[in-house]
Amino acid sequence: MKHPFACSGSSQPLKILLVTLSLFRVAVSEDGFCAAPSIIKETPESESRPLYWKVTNPTLSPSHLQDLPGFTRSVYRTDHALITPESQVFGPLPDWTNTLAAYLITPAMGSHFVMYLAKMQENSRSGLPPSDMERFIFVVQGTVSLAMSSYGQQLMVDSYAYLPPNVEHSLSSNALATLVVFERRYASLDGHVAEMIVGSTNKQPLLETPGEVFELRKLLPTSVAYDFNIHIMDFQPGEFLNVKEVHCNQHGLLLLEGQGIYRLGNSWYPVQAGDVIWMAPFVPQWYAALGKTRSRYLLYKDVNRNPL
C-alpha cells in the first residue's frame, strides 16, 4: 500500500526525509519541528514569550548549526524556494537608516514582487519605495511609528499597514523592531483607487473556507482596487489543506508560528516558524500542520487582475 505522504510520481516516500532528519539528530517537539531537545528546553518563561517570537528566534537557528558546516535547509528551484533562517543574509537597506534587511524573494527568482525582512535598530527610519510601487508592512517584533503628512500611528506586533503607490510616509523606531515587507509595482485599473489601510490581525473576521478546516483572515479589502491580498491562515496540529492547489497565483509565505510539512512540486519540506517560501504560478502545493501548537502563516497572493 502506498504511503499517504509518498511523492506523486516518485518511488521515494517520506521515510527518506525522516531518515535524513534523524542523521542530524533532529526531533519533532512542541518547541519546533526542528527542535534539538538537548539544546532547547521549555521553561516557565516560554509561556510568556511575545507573539511571533520564533520568527526572530527560530528553534533551529544559525548558532545551532555551527557544528554542521555547509548544512542548510534552504532550497531553490525554478518554481519554488525555501529560505530558512540559517541562510538569510542581512545587509544595509538602501534609503533606510540604521536598518538591516534580508531580501528573501525578488524578481531574480521569477516573482513580480519583493519580500524582505527589515530589522530596524535604535533611531532607525525607512525610505520610500520606488515610484509607482505599493508597500505592505507587517510587524513581527517591537513597535514602529508610521507617519504621514496628516497621520501618525504606532504599529505593534501583529499590526500592519498598506501604503498605496507614491504615498509619502515614513516608518521609524527607537528600539529593535522587525518587519516583513512586500513591495510590487501597482497594476492600476481605471476608475479604481487603492486606499491606505492600517489594521491588526485580531480585528479581522474569520472567513468561510468551504471544504477546508483552517481558519482564514484577509488583511486587505477584496475589492478590485487592490491587486494583491495578505492572508493569515491558522491550522491546528494534524490539520491540512484538503485541496492540493495548482493555480496561476504567486505566493510569498512567512511561517509565523508552529511547524509542519510543505509539499512544493514533488518535494516535501519540514518547515518551522521563521521559514520563508516562494511559490511560482502552477507549482503543486499542500500543507499539513505538525507538533502540539497552532501553526500560522502569512501569505501574499496576487488577485483581481487578468493574467494576460
mmCIF file of C-alpha atoms in Angstrom, residues 50-264:
data_model
loop_
_atom_site.group_PDB
_atom_site.id
_atom_site.type_symbol
_atom_site.label_atom_id
_atom_site.label_comp_id
_atom_site.label_asym_id
_atom_site.label_seq_id
_atom_site.Cartn_x
_atom_site.Cartn_y
_atom_site.Cartn_z
ATOM 1 C CA PRO A 50 5.927 37.598 22.729
ATOM 2 C CA LEU A 51 3.744 36.725 19.784
ATOM 3 C CA TYR A 52 5.790 35.511 16.789
ATOM 4 C CA TRP A 53 8.892 35.197 18.968
ATOM 5 C CA LYS A 54 10.026 32.211 16.917
ATOM 6 C CA VAL A 55 10.315 34.266 13.721
ATOM 7 C CA THR A 56 13.353 36.086 15.104
ATOM 8 C CA ASN A 57 14.444 33.283 17.447
ATOM 9 C CA PRO A 58 13.957 30.074 15.444
ATOM 10 C CA THR A 59 14.382 26.735 17.177
ATOM 11 C CA LEU A 60 16.958 25.603 14.647
ATOM 12 C CA SER A 61 18.924 28.848 14.444
ATOM 13 C CA PRO A 62 22.280 29.545 12.779
ATOM 14 C CA SER A 63 24.064 29.060 16.109
ATOM 15 C CA HIS A 64 22.693 25.512 16.362
ATOM 16 C CA LEU A 65 24.269 24.635 13.009
ATOM 17 C CA GLN A 66 27.839 25.674 13.816
ATOM 18 C CA ASP A 67 28.884 22.039 14.054
ATOM 19 C CA LEU A 68 27.345 21.278 10.643
ATOM 20 C CA PRO A 69 29.451 23.390 8.279
ATOM 21 C CA GLY A 70 27.836 23.770 4.891
ATOM 22 C CA PHE A 71 24.432 22.494 6.026
ATOM 23 C CA THR A 72 21.262 24.443 5.258
ATOM 24 C CA ARG A 73 17.592 23.564 4.854
ATOM 25 C CA SER A 74 17.239 26.241 2.172
ATOM 26 C CA VAL A 75 16.341 25.085 -1.331
ATOM 27 C CA TYR A 76 15.975 26.992 -4.613
ATOM 28 C CA ARG A 77 14.152 25.592 -7.617
ATOM 29 C CA THR A 78 12.805 27.248 -10.755
ATOM 30 C CA ASP A 79 9.228 27.057 -9.430
ATOM 31 C CA HIS A 80 9.701 27.391 -5.670
ATOM 32 C CA ALA A 81 12.165 28.240 -2.934
ATOM 33 C CA LEU A 82 12.501 27.596 0.790
ATOM 34 C CA ILE A 83 14.643 30.225 2.526
ATOM 35 C CA THR A 84 15.438 29.271 6.116
ATOM 36 C CA PRO A 85 16.935 31.466 8.864
ATOM 37 C CA GLU A 86 20.443 29.998 8.764
ATOM 38 C CA SER A 87 20.915 31.175 5.174
ATOM 39 C CA GLN A 88 19.271 34.596 5.353
ATOM 40 C CA VAL A 89 21.848 37.293 4.610
ATOM 41 C CA PHE A 90 21.305 40.747 6.114
ATOM 42 C CA GLY A 91 22.863 43.969 4.925
ATOM 43 C CA PRO A 92 22.155 47.728 4.959
ATOM 44 C CA LEU A 93 18.790 48.524 3.397
ATOM 45 C CA PRO A 94 19.085 51.219 0.690
ATOM 46 C CA ASP A 95 17.495 54.573 1.628
ATOM 47 C CA TRP A 96 16.748 53.362 5.184
ATOM 48 C CA THR A 97 18.816 54.431 8.182
ATOM 49 C CA ASN A 98 20.055 52.084 10.909
ATOM 50 C CA THR A 99 18.220 49.181 9.294
ATOM 51 C CA LEU A 100 19.436 45.796 8.092
ATOM 52 C CA ALA A 101 17.449 43.728 5.642
ATOM 53 C CA ALA A 102 17.429 40.291 4.060
ATOM 54 C CA TYR A 103 15.804 40.111 0.629
ATOM 55 C CA LEU A 104 14.055 36.749 0.566
ATOM 56 C CA ILE A 105 12.009 36.887 -2.645
ATOM 57 C CA THR A 106 12.868 39.077 -5.643
ATOM 58 C CA PRO A 107 12.235 39.188 -9.408
ATOM 59 C CA ALA A 108 15.578 37.428 -9.879
ATOM 60 C CA MET A 109 13.656 34.274 -8.875
ATOM 61 C CA GLY A 110 10.847 34.987 -11.299
ATOM 62 C CA SER A 111 8.491 36.752 -8.891
ATOM 63 C CA HIS A 112 6.702 40.005 -9.661
ATOM 64 C CA PHE A 113 7.177 41.280 -6.097
ATOM 65 C CA VAL A 114 9.861 41.595 -3.462
ATOM 66 C CA MET A 115 9.644 40.297 0.094
ATOM 67 C CA TYR A 116 12.193 41.155 2.743
ATOM 68 C CA LEU A 117 12.749 41.228 6.481
ATOM 69 C CA ALA A 118 13.750 44.634 7.825
ATOM 70 C CA LYS A 119 15.464 44.804 11.212
ATOM 71 C CA MET A 120 15.171 48.357 12.477
ATOM 72 C CA GLN A 121 17.592 49.463 15.157
ATOM 73 C CA GLU A 122 17.596 52.432 17.535
ATOM 74 C CA ASN A 123 16.918 55.746 15.745
ATOM 75 C CA SER A 124 16.038 53.984 12.510
ATOM 76 C CA ARG A 125 13.918 55.361 9.699
ATOM 77 C CA SER A 126 12.551 53.962 6.460
ATOM 78 C CA GLY A 127 12.980 55.184 2.929
ATOM 79 C CA LEU A 128 10.308 55.284 0.262
ATOM 80 C CA PRO A 129 9.768 52.527 -2.288
ATOM 81 C CA PRO A 130 10.488 53.350 -5.937
ATOM 82 C CA SER A 131 7.938 55.336 -7.927
ATOM 83 C CA ASP A 132 4.607 53.543 -8.597
ATOM 84 C CA MET A 133 5.432 50.807 -6.077
ATOM 85 C CA GLU A 134 2.965 49.819 -3.377
ATOM 86 C CA ARG A 135 4.154 48.609 0.027
ATOM 87 C CA PHE A 136 2.745 46.339 2.733
ATOM 88 C CA ILE A 137 4.388 46.013 6.149
ATOM 89 C CA PHE A 138 3.633 43.571 8.960
ATOM 90 C CA VAL A 139 5.237 43.898 12.397
ATOM 91 C CA VAL A 140 6.656 40.684 13.869
ATOM 92 C CA GLN A 141 8.798 42.223 16.622
ATOM 93 C CA GLY A 142 8.801 45.504 18.543
ATOM 94 C CA THR A 143 6.935 48.713 17.751
ATOM 95 C CA VAL A 144 7.258 51.132 14.836
ATOM 96 C CA SER A 145 5.797 54.564 14.202
ATOM 97 C CA LEU A 146 4.026 55.209 10.912
ATOM 98 C CA ALA A 147 3.980 58.888 9.960
ATOM 99 C CA MET A 148 2.346 60.743 7.079
ATOM 100 C CA SER A 149 1.677 64.417 6.472
ATOM 101 C CA SER A 150 -1.604 64.368 8.407
ATOM 102 C CA TYR A 151 -1.487 60.959 10.071
ATOM 103 C CA GLY A 152 0.533 59.082 12.662
ATOM 104 C CA GLN A 153 0.120 55.758 14.436
ATOM 105 C CA GLN A 154 2.066 53.245 16.472
ATOM 106 C CA LEU A 155 2.178 49.764 14.973
ATOM 107 C CA MET A 156 2.797 46.891 17.357
ATOM 108 C CA VAL A 157 3.316 43.170 16.777
ATOM 109 C CA ASP A 158 0.534 41.704 14.606
ATOM 110 C CA SER A 159 -0.286 45.148 13.177
ATOM 111 C CA TYR A 160 0.131 46.055 9.539
ATOM 112 C CA ALA A 161 -0.155 48.861 7.015
ATOM 113 C CA TYR A 162 -0.781 49.016 3.290
ATOM 114 C CA LEU A 163 0.702 52.086 1.573
ATOM 115 C CA PRO A 164 -0.568 52.781 -1.975
ATOM 116 C CA PRO A 165 1.966 53.811 -4.610
ATOM 117 C CA ASN A 166 3.513 57.301 -4.442
ATOM 118 C CA VAL A 167 2.156 57.993 -0.933
ATOM 119 C CA GLU A 168 4.661 59.895 1.205
ATOM 120 C CA HIS A 169 5.249 58.117 4.506
ATOM 121 C CA SER A 170 7.948 57.083 6.925
ATOM 122 C CA LEU A 171 8.472 54.316 9.458
ATOM 123 C CA SER A 172 10.668 54.860 12.479
ATOM 124 C CA SER A 173 11.714 53.027 15.611
ATOM 125 C CA ASN A 174 13.670 53.866 18.736
ATOM 126 C CA ALA A 175 14.354 50.221 19.581
ATOM 127 C CA LEU A 176 14.756 46.863 17.867
ATOM 128 C CA ALA A 177 11.830 46.104 15.568
ATOM 129 C CA THR A 178 11.407 43.561 12.783
ATOM 130 C CA LEU A 179 9.073 43.947 9.820
ATOM 131 C CA VAL A 180 8.173 41.717 6.931
ATOM 132 C CA VAL A 181 7.768 43.928 3.869
ATOM 133 C CA PHE A 182 6.170 43.282 0.484
ATOM 134 C CA GLU A 183 6.594 45.673 -2.430
ATOM 135 C CA ARG A 184 5.434 45.472 -6.038
ATOM 136 C CA ARG A 185 4.562 47.695 -8.971
ATOM 137 C CA TYR A 186 0.894 48.594 -8.714
ATOM 138 C CA ALA A 187 -1.315 47.285 -11.540
ATOM 139 C CA SER A 188 -3.805 50.139 -11.813
ATOM 140 C CA LEU A 189 -7.366 49.900 -13.120
ATOM 141 C CA ASP A 190 -9.278 52.870 -14.500
ATOM 142 C CA GLY A 191 -11.854 54.124 -12.033
ATOM 143 C CA HIS A 192 -10.433 52.237 -9.038
ATOM 144 C CA VAL A 193 -8.089 53.668 -6.414
ATOM 145 C CA ALA A 194 -6.437 51.720 -3.610
ATOM 146 C CA GLU A 195 -6.507 53.494 -0.250
ATOM 147 C CA MET A 196 -4.189 53.270 2.732
ATOM 148 C CA ILE A 197 -5.099 50.519 5.190
ATOM 149 C CA VAL A 198 -3.922 50.181 8.789
ATOM 150 C CA GLY A 199 -5.100 47.337 10.978
ATOM 151 C CA SER A 200 -4.286 44.317 13.119
ATOM 152 C CA THR A 201 -4.874 40.620 12.551
ATOM 153 C CA ASN A 202 -7.110 40.029 15.564
ATOM 154 C CA LYS A 203 -9.585 42.655 14.365
ATOM 155 C CA GLN A 204 -10.182 40.901 11.066
ATOM 156 C CA PRO A 205 -13.126 38.497 10.877
ATOM 157 C CA LEU A 206 -12.771 34.796 10.260
ATOM 158 C CA LEU A 207 -13.915 33.963 6.745
ATOM 159 C CA GLU A 208 -15.644 30.865 5.461
ATOM 160 C CA THR A 209 -13.387 28.225 3.907
ATOM 161 C CA PRO A 210 -15.736 25.727 2.208
ATOM 162 C CA GLY A 211 -14.283 22.237 2.203
ATOM 163 C CA GLU A 212 -11.348 23.251 4.393
ATOM 164 C CA VAL A 213 -10.693 23.209 8.144
ATOM 165 C CA PHE A 214 -8.134 26.005 8.542
ATOM 166 C CA GLU A 215 -9.042 29.478 9.796
ATOM 167 C CA LEU A 216 -8.641 32.349 7.342
ATOM 168 C CA ARG A 217 -8.359 36.102 7.710
ATOM 169 C CA LYS A 218 -7.708 38.574 4.885
ATOM 170 C CA LEU A 219 -5.866 41.730 5.835
ATOM 171 C CA LEU A 220 -6.815 43.832 2.795
ATOM 172 C CA PRO A 221 -10.169 44.567 1.162
ATOM 173 C CA THR A 222 -11.226 42.166 -1.567
ATOM 174 C CA SER A 223 -12.338 44.977 -3.903
ATOM 175 C CA VAL A 224 -10.747 45.194 -7.360
ATOM 176 C CA ALA A 225 -8.763 48.300 -6.449
ATOM 177 C CA TYR A 226 -6.280 46.000 -4.682
ATOM 178 C CA ASP A 227 -4.073 43.790 -6.844
ATOM 179 C CA PHE A 228 -2.893 41.553 -4.037
ATOM 180 C CA ASN A 229 -4.028 40.409 -0.626
ATOM 181 C CA ILE A 230 -2.371 39.095 2.504
ATOM 182 C CA HIS A 231 -3.897 36.033 4.146
ATOM 183 C CA ILE A 232 -3.381 34.836 7.709
ATOM 184 C CA MET A 233 -4.013 31.099 7.865
ATOM 185 C CA ASP A 234 -4.247 29.060 11.078
ATOM 186 C CA PHE A 235 -4.002 25.275 11.357
ATOM 187 C CA GLN A 236 -4.357 23.195 14.489
ATOM 188 C CA PRO A 237 -1.963 20.236 14.866
ATOM 189 C CA GLY A 238 -2.923 17.471 12.448
ATOM 190 C CA GLU A 239 -4.949 19.746 10.157
ATOM 191 C CA PHE A 240 -4.040 20.034 6.494
ATOM 192 C CA LEU A 241 -5.166 21.527 3.201
ATOM 193 C CA ASN A 242 -7.792 19.374 1.534
ATOM 194 C CA VAL A 243 -7.136 20.905 -1.876
ATOM 195 C CA LYS A 244 -3.779 20.116 -3.480
ATOM 196 C CA GLU A 245 -3.534 23.535 -5.090
ATOM 197 C CA VAL A 246 -2.276 24.295 -8.597
ATOM 198 C CA HIS A 247 -3.148 27.836 -9.711
ATOM 199 C CA CYS A 248 -1.958 30.928 -11.559
ATOM 200 C CA ASN A 249 -1.261 32.984 -8.415
ATOM 201 C CA GLN A 250 2.175 33.579 -6.942
ATOM 202 C CA HIS A 251 2.787 33.295 -3.212
ATOM 203 C CA GLY A 252 5.252 34.630 -0.691
ATOM 204 C CA LEU A 253 4.878 32.946 2.694
ATOM 205 C CA LEU A 254 6.322 33.532 6.163
ATOM 206 C CA LEU A 255 5.622 30.881 8.795
ATOM 207 C CA LEU A 256 4.814 32.899 11.921
ATOM 208 C CA GLU A 257 4.146 30.081 14.372
ATOM 209 C CA GLY A 258 4.341 26.331 14.588
ATOM 210 C CA GLN A 259 5.700 23.682 12.297
ATOM 211 C CA GLY A 260 4.624 21.340 9.551
ATOM 212 C CA ILE A 261 5.276 19.735 6.195
ATOM 213 C CA TYR A 262 5.001 21.722 2.963
ATOM 214 C CA ARG A 263 4.722 19.995 -0.391
ATOM 215 C CA LEU A 264 6.115 22.052 -3.278
#
